[in-house]
Coordinates of N, CA and C in Angstrom, one line a residue:
X178 N 21.1 -2.4 11.8 CA 19.9 -2.3 11.8 C 19.5 -1.1 10.7
X179 N 18.5 -1.4 10.4 CA 18.2 0.0 9.1 C 17.6 1.6 9.5
X180 N 18.5 2.6 9.2 CA 18.3 3.3 9.1 C 17.0 3.9 8.5
X181 N 15.7 4.6 9.3 CA 14.5 5.0 8.6 C 14.8 6.4 9.0
X182 N 14.0 7.4 8.0 CA 13.8 8.7 7.9 C 12.7 8.8 8.5
X183 N 12.0 9.7 9.6 CA 10.8 10.3 9.9 C 10.9 11.3 9.2
X184 N 9.8 12.1 9.0 CA 9.1 13.3 8.6 C 9.8 14.4 9.8
X185 N 10.2 15.7 9.2 CA 10.7 16.5 10.1 C 9.6 17.0 11.3
X186 N 10.1 17.3 12.5 CA 9.5 17.2 13.8 C 8.3 19.0 13.7
X187 N 8.8 19.6 12.4 CA 8.0 20.7 12.6 C 8.1 21.5 11.0
X188 N 7.2 20.2 10.6 CA 7.2 20.7 9.1 C 5.8 21.1 8.7
X189 N 5.7 21.8 7.9 CA 4.3 21.8 7.6 C 3.0 20.3 7.1
X190 N 1.8 20.8 7.6 CA 0.8 19.6 7.3 C 1.0 18.6 6.4
X191 N 1.1 19.4 5.0 CA 1.6 18.2 4.1 C 2.7 17.6 4.1
X192 N 4.0 18.0 4.2 CA 5.1 17.3 4.4 C 5.1 16.4 5.6
X193 N 4.3 16.8 6.4 CA 3.9 16.0 7.7 C 3.4 14.7 6.9
X194 N 2.1 14.6 6.5 CA 1.1 13.8 6.0 C 1.6 12.9 4.8
X195 N 2.3 13.7 4.0 CA 3.2 12.7 2.8 C 4.6 12.2 3.6
X196 N 5.5 12.9 4.4 CA 6.3 12.0 4.9 C 6.1 10.7 5.8
X197 N 5.1 10.8 6.6 CA 4.8 9.8 7.6 C 4.2 8.3 6.2
X198 N 3.2 8.8 5.2 CA 3.1 7.7 4.5 C 4.0 7.0 3.9
X199 N 5.1 7.9 3.6 CA 6.2 7.3 2.5 C 7.2 6.9 3.4
X200 N 6.8 7.1 4.6 CA 7.8 6.4 5.4 C 7.4 4.7 5.6
X201 N 5.8 4.7 5.9 CA 5.4 3.4 6.1 C 5.5 2.5 4.3
X202 N 5.6 3.4 3.7 CA 5.4 2.6 2.3 C 7.0 1.6 2.3
X203 N 8.0 3.1 2.7 CA 9.0 1.8 2.9 C 9.4 1.1 3.4
X204 N 8.4 0.6 4.4 CA 9.0 -0.7 5.1 C 8.4 -1.8 4.6
X205 N 7.2 -1.0 3.5 CA 7.0 -2.5 3.1 C 8.1 -3.0 2.7
X206 N 9.1 -2.5 1.7 CA 9.8 -3.2 0.9 C 11.2 -3.8 1.6
X207 N 10.7 -3.0 2.9 CA 11.7 -3.1 4.3 C 11.8 -4.8 4.7
X208 N 10.5 -5.0 4.7 CA 9.7 -5.9 5.5 C 10.0 -7.5 4.0
X209 N 10.3 -7.1 2.7 CA 10.5 -8.4 2.0 C 11.5 -8.4 1.9
X210 N 12.6 -7.7 2.5 CA 14.0 -7.7 1.8 C 14.7 -8.9 2.3
X211 N 15.1 -9.5 1.3 CA 15.9 -11.1 1.5 C 15.0 -12.2 2.1
X212 N 14.0 -12.4 1.6 CA 12.6 -13.0 1.8 C 13.2 -14.1 0.6
X213 N 12.9 -15.3 1.0 CA 13.7 -16.8 0.2 C 12.3 -16.4 -0.3
X214 N 12.7 -17.2 -1.8 CA 11.7 -16.9 -2.8 C 10.3 -18.3 -2.5
X215 N 10.8 -19.3 -1.7 CA 9.7 -20.4 -0.8 C 9.0 -19.5 -0.2
X216 N 9.1 -18.5 0.2 CA 8.2 -17.9 1.4 C 7.6 -16.4 0.4
X217 N 7.7 -16.1 -0.6 CA 7.4 -15.3 -1.2 C 5.6 -15.2 -1.3
X218 N 5.2 -16.4 -1.1 CA 4.0 -16.9 -1.7 C 3.8 -17.8 -0.4
X219 N 4.0 -17.8 0.4 CA 3.6 -19.0 1.6 C 2.0 -19.2 2.5
X220 N 1.6 -19.3 2.4 CA 0.2 -19.4 3.3 C 0.5 -19.6 4.7
X221 N 0.7 -18.7 5.6 CA 1.0 -19.1 6.7 C 0.0 -18.8 7.9
X222 N -1.6 -18.3 7.3 CA -2.5 -18.5 8.3 C -3.9 -19.0 7.7
X223 N -3.9 -19.7 8.5 CA -5.5 -21.0 7.6 C -6.7 -20.6 7.3
X224 N -6.8 -19.2 8.0 CA -8.3 -18.6 8.1 C -8.1 -17.9 7.1
X225 N -7.0 -17.4 6.6 CA -6.5 -15.9 5.5 C -5.4 -16.4 4.4
X226 N -6.1 -17.3 3.6 CA -5.2 -17.9 3.0 C -4.5 -16.6 2.0
X227 N -5.3 -16.0 1.6 CA -4.6 -14.9 0.7 C -3.4 -13.7 1.2
X228 N -3.9 -14.3 2.5 CA -2.7 -13.1 3.6 C -1.2 -13.7 3.3
X229 N -0.7 -13.4 2.2 CA 0.5 -13.8 2.1 C 1.7 -12.2 2.2
X230 N 2.7 -12.6 1.8 CA 3.5 -11.7 1.5 C 3.4 -10.8 0.2
X231 N 3.5 -11.6 -0.9 CA 2.8 -11.3 -1.9 C 1.7 -10.6 -2.0
X232 N 0.6 -11.5 -1.7 CA -1.0 -10.6 -1.7 C -1.1 -9.5 -1.1
X233 N -0.1 -9.7 0.1 CA -0.5 -8.1 1.1 C 0.2 -6.8 -0.2
X234 N 1.4 -6.9 -0.6 CA 2.0 -6.1 -1.4 C 1.3 -5.4 -2.8
X235 N 0.5 -6.7 -3.4 CA -0.4 -6.7 -4.5 C -1.3 -5.9 -4.2
X236 N -2.1 -6.1 -3.1 CA -3.3 -4.9 -2.0 C -2.5 -4.4 -1.8
X237 N -1.7 -3.3 -1.8 CA -1.7 -2.4 -1.4 C -1.0 -1.2 -2.2
X238 N -0.6 -2.1 -3.6 CA -0.2 -1.3 -5.2 C -1.9 -0.6 -5.8
X239 N -2.8 -1.8 -5.4 CA -4.1 -1.5 -6.2 C -4.7 -0.6 -5.1
X240 N -4.6 -0.7 -3.4 CA -4.9 0.5 -2.8 C -4.7 2.1 -3.1
X241 N -3.6 2.2 -3.2 CA -2.4 3.0 -4.1 C -3.4 3.9 -5.5
X242 N -3.4 2.9 -6.0 CA -4.2 3.2 -7.2 C -5.7 3.5 -7.3
X243 N -6.4 2.7 -6.8 CA -7.7 3.1 -6.4 C -8.0 4.5 -5.3
X244 N -7.3 4.7 -4.8 CA -7.5 6.0 -4.0 C -7.2 7.2 -4.4
X245 N -5.6 7.0 -5.3 CA -5.4 8.5 -5.5 C -5.5 8.3 -6.8
X246 N -5.3 7.5 -8.1 CA -6.2 7.7 -9.5 C -7.5 7.9 -9.5
X247 N -7.9 6.9 -9.2 CA -9.2 6.1 -9.7 C -10.4 7.8 -8.5
X248 N -10.2 7.6 -7.4 CA -11.1 8.5 -6.6 C -9.9 10.2 -6.7
X249 N -9.2 10.1 -6.1 CA -8.8 11.3 -6.0 C -8.5 12.3 -7.5
X250 N -7.7 11.3 -8.1 CA -7.5 12.2 -9.5 C -8.9 12.1 -10.6
X251 N -9.6 11.2 -10.0 CA -10.9 11.0 -11.0 C -10.2 10.4 -12.2
X252 N -9.2 9.5 -12.7 CA -9.1 8.5 -14.0 C -10.0 7.9 -14.1
X253 N -10.4 7.5 -15.2 CA -11.6 6.5 -15.9 C -10.8 5.5 -15.4
X254 N -11.3 3.9 -14.6 CA -10.8 3.2 -14.8 C -11.0 2.2 -16.1
X255 N -10.4 1.9 -16.7 CA -10.3 1.5 -18.2 C -10.0 -0.6 -18.3
X256 N -10.3 -0.7 -17.2 CA -10.1 -2.4 -17.0 C -9.4 -3.0 -16.6
X257 N -8.2 -1.7 -16.0 CA -7.0 -2.8 -15.5 C -6.7 -3.2 -14.5
X258 N -7.9 -3.0 -13.8 CA -7.8 -3.1 -12.0 C -8.7 -4.5 -12.5
X259 N -7.7 -5.5 -10.6 CA -8.4 -6.7 -11.0 C -9.3 -7.2 -10.9
X260 N -10.3 -6.0 -10.0 CA -12.0 -6.1 -9.6 C -12.7 -6.2 -10.6
X261 N -13.5 -7.3 -10.6 CA -14.8 -6.9 -11.5 C -16.1 -6.9 -11.0
X262 N -17.7 -7.0 -11.6 CA -18.5 -6.5 -10.9 C -18.7 -8.3 -10.0
X263 N -18.7 -9.2 -10.8 CA -19.0 -10.5 -10.2 C -17.8 -11.2 -9.7
X264 N -16.7 -10.3 -9.4 CA -15.5 -11.2 -9.1 C -15.2 -11.2 -7.6
X265 N -14.1 -11.9 -7.5 CA -13.9 -12.1 -5.9 C -13.3 -10.6 -5.4
X266 N -13.8 -10.1 -4.3 CA -13.7 -9.0 -3.3 C -12.1 -8.8 -3.5
X267 N -11.4 -9.6 -3.4 CA -9.6 -9.7 -2.8 C -9.1 -10.1 -4.2
X268 N -9.7 -9.7 -5.4 CA -9.3 -10.7 -6.7 C -7.4 -9.8 -6.5
X269 N -7.1 -8.6 -5.8 CA -5.8 -7.7 -6.2 C -4.9 -8.8 -5.5
X270 N -5.0 -9.9 -4.7 CA -4.5 -10.5 -4.1 C -4.2 -12.1 -4.4
X271 N -4.5 -12.3 -5.8 CA -4.7 -14.0 -6.4 C -3.2 -13.3 -7.0
X272 N -1.9 -13.5 -6.5 CA -0.6 -13.1 -7.6 C 0.5 -14.4 -7.0
X273 N -0.7 -15.5 -7.0 CA 0.6 -17.1 -6.8 C 1.8 -16.7 -8.0
X274 N 1.2 -16.6 -9.1 CA 2.4 -16.9 -10.4 C 3.0 -15.7 -10.3
X275 N 3.1 -14.5 -9.6 CA 3.6 -13.4 -9.9 C 4.6 -12.9 -9.0
X276 N 6.0 -12.7 -9.3 CA 7.3 -13.0 -8.4 C 7.4 -11.4 -7.1
X277 N 7.6 -11.8 -6.4 CA 7.3 -10.3 -5.6 C 8.6 -9.4 -6.1
X278 N 9.4 -9.7 -6.3 CA 10.2 -8.4 -7.2 C 9.4 -7.7 -7.6
X279 N 8.7 -8.5 -8.4 CA 7.4 -7.8 -9.8 C 6.8 -6.3 -9.1
X280 N 6.4 -7.6 -8.1 CA 5.0 -6.6 -7.4 C 5.9 -5.4 -6.5
X281 N 6.8 -6.1 -5.9 CA 7.7 -4.5 -5.3 C 7.6 -3.1 -6.1
X282 N 8.1 -4.0 -7.3 CA 8.3 -2.6 -8.5 C 7.4 -1.9 -8.4
X283 N 6.2 -2.5 -9.1 CA 4.8 -2.4 -9.6 C 4.2 -1.2 -8.5
X284 N 4.6 -1.6 -6.6 CA 4.3 -0.9 -6.1 C 5.1 0.5 -5.9
X285 N 5.8 0.3 -6.1 CA 6.8 1.6 -6.0 C 6.5 2.7 -7.1
X286 N 6.7 2.0 -8.2 CA 6.2 3.0 -9.6 C 4.7 3.4 -9.2
X287 N 3.6 2.5 -8.5 CA 2.4 3.2 -8.3 C 2.7 4.4 -7.1
X288 N 3.2 4.0 -6.4 CA 3.1 5.4 -5.2 C 3.8 6.5 -5.3
X289 N 4.9 6.5 -6.3 CA 5.1 7.4 -7.4 C 4.0 7.9 -8.1
X290 N 3.5 7.5 -8.7 CA 2.2 7.9 -9.3 C 1.1 8.9 -8.4
X291 N 1.2 8.1 -7.7 CA 0.7 8.6 -6.2 C 0.7 10.1 -6.0
X292 N 2.2 10.0 -5.4 CA 2.9 11.3 -4.8 C 2.3 12.3 -6.4
X293 N 2.7 11.9 -7.6 CA 2.9 12.9 -8.8 C 1.6 13.5 -8.7
X294 N 0.2 12.5 -8.8 CA -1.2 13.0 -8.8 C -1.5 13.9 -7.8
X295 N -0.9 14.1 -6.5 CA -1.4 14.9 -5.6 C -0.3 16.0 -5.5
X296 N 0.6 16.3 -6.3 CA 1.7 17.3 -6.0 C 1.1 18.7 -5.6
X297 N 0.0 19.0 -6.6 CA -0.2 20.1 -7.3 C -1.3 20.7 -6.3
X298 N -1.9 19.6 -5.3 CA -3.5 19.5 -5.0 C -3.5 19.9 -3.8
X299 N -4.4 21.0 -3.2 CA -4.5 21.0 -2.0 C -5.2 20.1 -1.1
X300 N -4.7 19.8 0.4 CA -5.2 19.1 1.3 C -6.6 19.2 1.3
X301 N -7.3 20.3 0.8 CA -9.1 20.2 1.0 C -9.5 20.0 -0.1
X302 N -8.8 19.6 -1.6 CA -9.1 19.4 -2.7 C -9.8 17.7 -2.7
X303 N -11.4 17.6 -2.8 CA -12.5 17.0 -3.1 C -11.9 15.5 -4.3
X304 N -12.3 14.4 -4.2 CA -12.4 13.9 -4.5 C -13.0 13.8 -6.5
X305 N -11.9 13.2 -7.2 CA -12.6 13.6 -8.5 C -13.5 12.2 -8.8
X306 N -13.3 11.0 -8.5 CA -13.8 9.9 -9.2 C -15.3 10.6 -9.0
X307 N -16.0 9.3 -9.6 CA -17.5 9.0 -9.9 C -17.9 8.4 -8.2
X308 N -19.2 9.0 -7.9 CA -19.4 8.4 -6.4 C -19.4 6.9 -6.2
X309 N -19.4 6.1 -7.1 CA -19.2 4.9 -6.7 C -17.9 4.4 -6.1
X310 N -16.8 5.3 -6.7 CA -15.5 5.2 -6.5 C -15.5 5.6 -5.2
X311 N -16.0 6.2 -4.6 CA -16.0 7.8 -3.3 C -16.0 6.7 -2.2
X312 N -14.9 7.1 -1.2 CA -15.2 6.4 0.0 C -16.5 7.0 0.7
X313 N -17.4 6.4 0.8 CA -18.5 6.5 1.8 C -19.6 6.8 1.0
X314 N -19.7 6.7 -0.6 CA -20.3 8.0 -1.7 C -20.3 9.4 -1.9
X315 N -19.9 9.9 -0.6 CA -19.4 11.2 -0.8 C -18.0 11.7 -0.6
X316 N -17.7 13.0 -1.4 CA -15.9 13.2 -1.8 C -15.5 13.0 -0.7
X317 N -14.1 13.0 -0.8 CA -13.3 12.8 0.5 C -12.2 14.0 0.5
X318 N -11.6 14.9 1.1 CA -10.7 15.1 0.7 C -9.5 14.5 0.9
X319 N -8.2 15.6 0.1 CA -7.1 14.6 0.3 C -6.1 14.1 1.7
X320 N -6.5 15.2 2.6 CA -6.3 14.7 4.1 C -6.7 13.9 4.4
X321 N -8.2 13.5 4.1 CA -8.6 12.5 4.2 C -8.2 11.5 3.9
X322 N -7.6 10.9 2.7 CA -7.1 10.7 2.0 C -5.5 10.0 2.3
X323 N -4.9 10.7 2.9 CA -3.6 10.8 3.2 C -3.9 10.3 4.5
X324 N -4.5 10.5 5.7 CA -4.6 9.8 6.9 C -4.9 8.7 6.3
X325 N -6.2 8.5 5.6 CA -6.4 6.7 5.5 C -5.4 5.9 5.2
X326 N -5.0 6.0 4.0 CA -3.9 5.5 3.2 C -2.5 5.0 4.2
X327 N -2.3 6.3 5.5 CA -1.0 6.2 6.2 C -1.6 4.9 7.0
X328 N -3.0 4.9 7.6 CA -3.5 3.6 8.5 C -3.5 2.8 7.8
X329 N -4.0 2.8 6.3 CA -4.3 1.5 5.7 C -2.6 0.8 5.6
X330 N -1.7 1.7 5.2 CA -0.1 1.1 4.7 C 0.4 0.2 6.0
X331 N 0.1 1.5 7.8 CA 0.5 0.9 8.7 C -0.2 -0.1 8.7
X332 N -0.7 -0.4 8.6 CA -1.9 -1.4 9.3 C -1.3 -2.9 8.7
X333 N -1.3 -2.8 7.1 CA -0.8 -4.0 6.5 C 0.8 -4.6 6.8
X334 N 1.8 -3.0 6.7 CA 3.5 -3.0 7.1 C 3.3 -3.8 8.6
X335 N 2.1 -3.8 9.9 CA 1.9 -5.0 11.1 C 1.8 -6.3 10.4
X336 N 1.1 -6.6 9.4 CA 0.9 -7.9 9.2 C 2.0 -8.2 8.2
X337 N 3.0 -7.9 7.4 CA 4.1 -7.8 6.9 C 5.2 -8.4 7.8
X338 N 4.7 -7.3 9.3 CA 6.2 -7.5 10.1 C 5.6 -9.4 10.5
X339 N 4.6 -9.6 10.9 CA 4.0 -10.8 11.7 C 4.2 -12.0 10.8
X340 N 3.6 -11.6 9.6 CA 4.1 -12.9 8.6 C 5.5 -13.5 8.6
X341 N 6.2 -11.8 8.3 CA 7.6 -12.3 8.2 C 8.7 -13.3 9.6
X342 N 8.2 -12.7 10.8 CA 8.3 -13.6 12.0 C 7.9 -14.9 11.9
X343 N 6.7 -15.3 11.3 CA 6.3 -16.4 11.5 C 7.3 -17.4 10.4
X344 N 7.5 -17.0 9.1 CA 8.2 -17.1 7.9 C 9.6 -17.5 8.7
X345 N 10.5 -16.7 9.0 CA 11.9 -17.2 8.9 C 12.5 -16.4 10.2
X346 N 11.3 -15.5 11.1 CA 12.1 -15.0 12.1 C 12.3 -13.6 12.4
X347 N 12.6 -12.8 11.0 CA 13.2 -11.1 11.1 C 11.8 -10.8 11.5
X348 N 12.2 -9.8 12.4 CA 11.6 -8.9 13.0 C 11.9 -7.8 12.9
X349 N 10.9 -6.6 12.5 CA 11.9 -5.0 13.4 C 12.3 -4.6 12.3
X350 N 13.3 -4.0 12.5 CA 14.7 -3.4 11.8 C 15.8 -3.8 11.5
X351 N 15.8 -5.1 12.3 CA 16.9 -5.4 11.9 C 17.3 -6.6 10.4
X352 N 18.4 -6.8 10.1 CA 18.9 -7.2 8.5 C 19.1 -8.6 9.3

């Protein structure tokens, strides 16, 4: 059984929020551990062909970038994102030719950049990105973004859990 580290029971709000997000982030790599190369990009849901292990990891990586770099920090998009005005809404999930190990490394690096981007910000700090990049058109607080990213990451960890069980029977925290 894999040991998981949860945030302290009595920590301050910031420590709790980042701790819960980091915990969910750690589950992403855990759910991908020892997955066969044949299953990294296997499509198991006929109505959702982009919902693969690799596709979900890529989606989570770009969500980290979008929310923390573009929205919170207000870093200008220099065209490195997979999205274009006339492109597919889920363009970040088109990764059939990208190895899962690379996607996981990129995800870990993005999570580290996310934490660095918010290290000195108050939970009340508002998004700095242009209005088109902001949640619902208005500026959200860092507190809101952290809560959203906990929800977003946990939801997709659940997807990874289900897909992994379909692929090879691997469940929960067992090795």
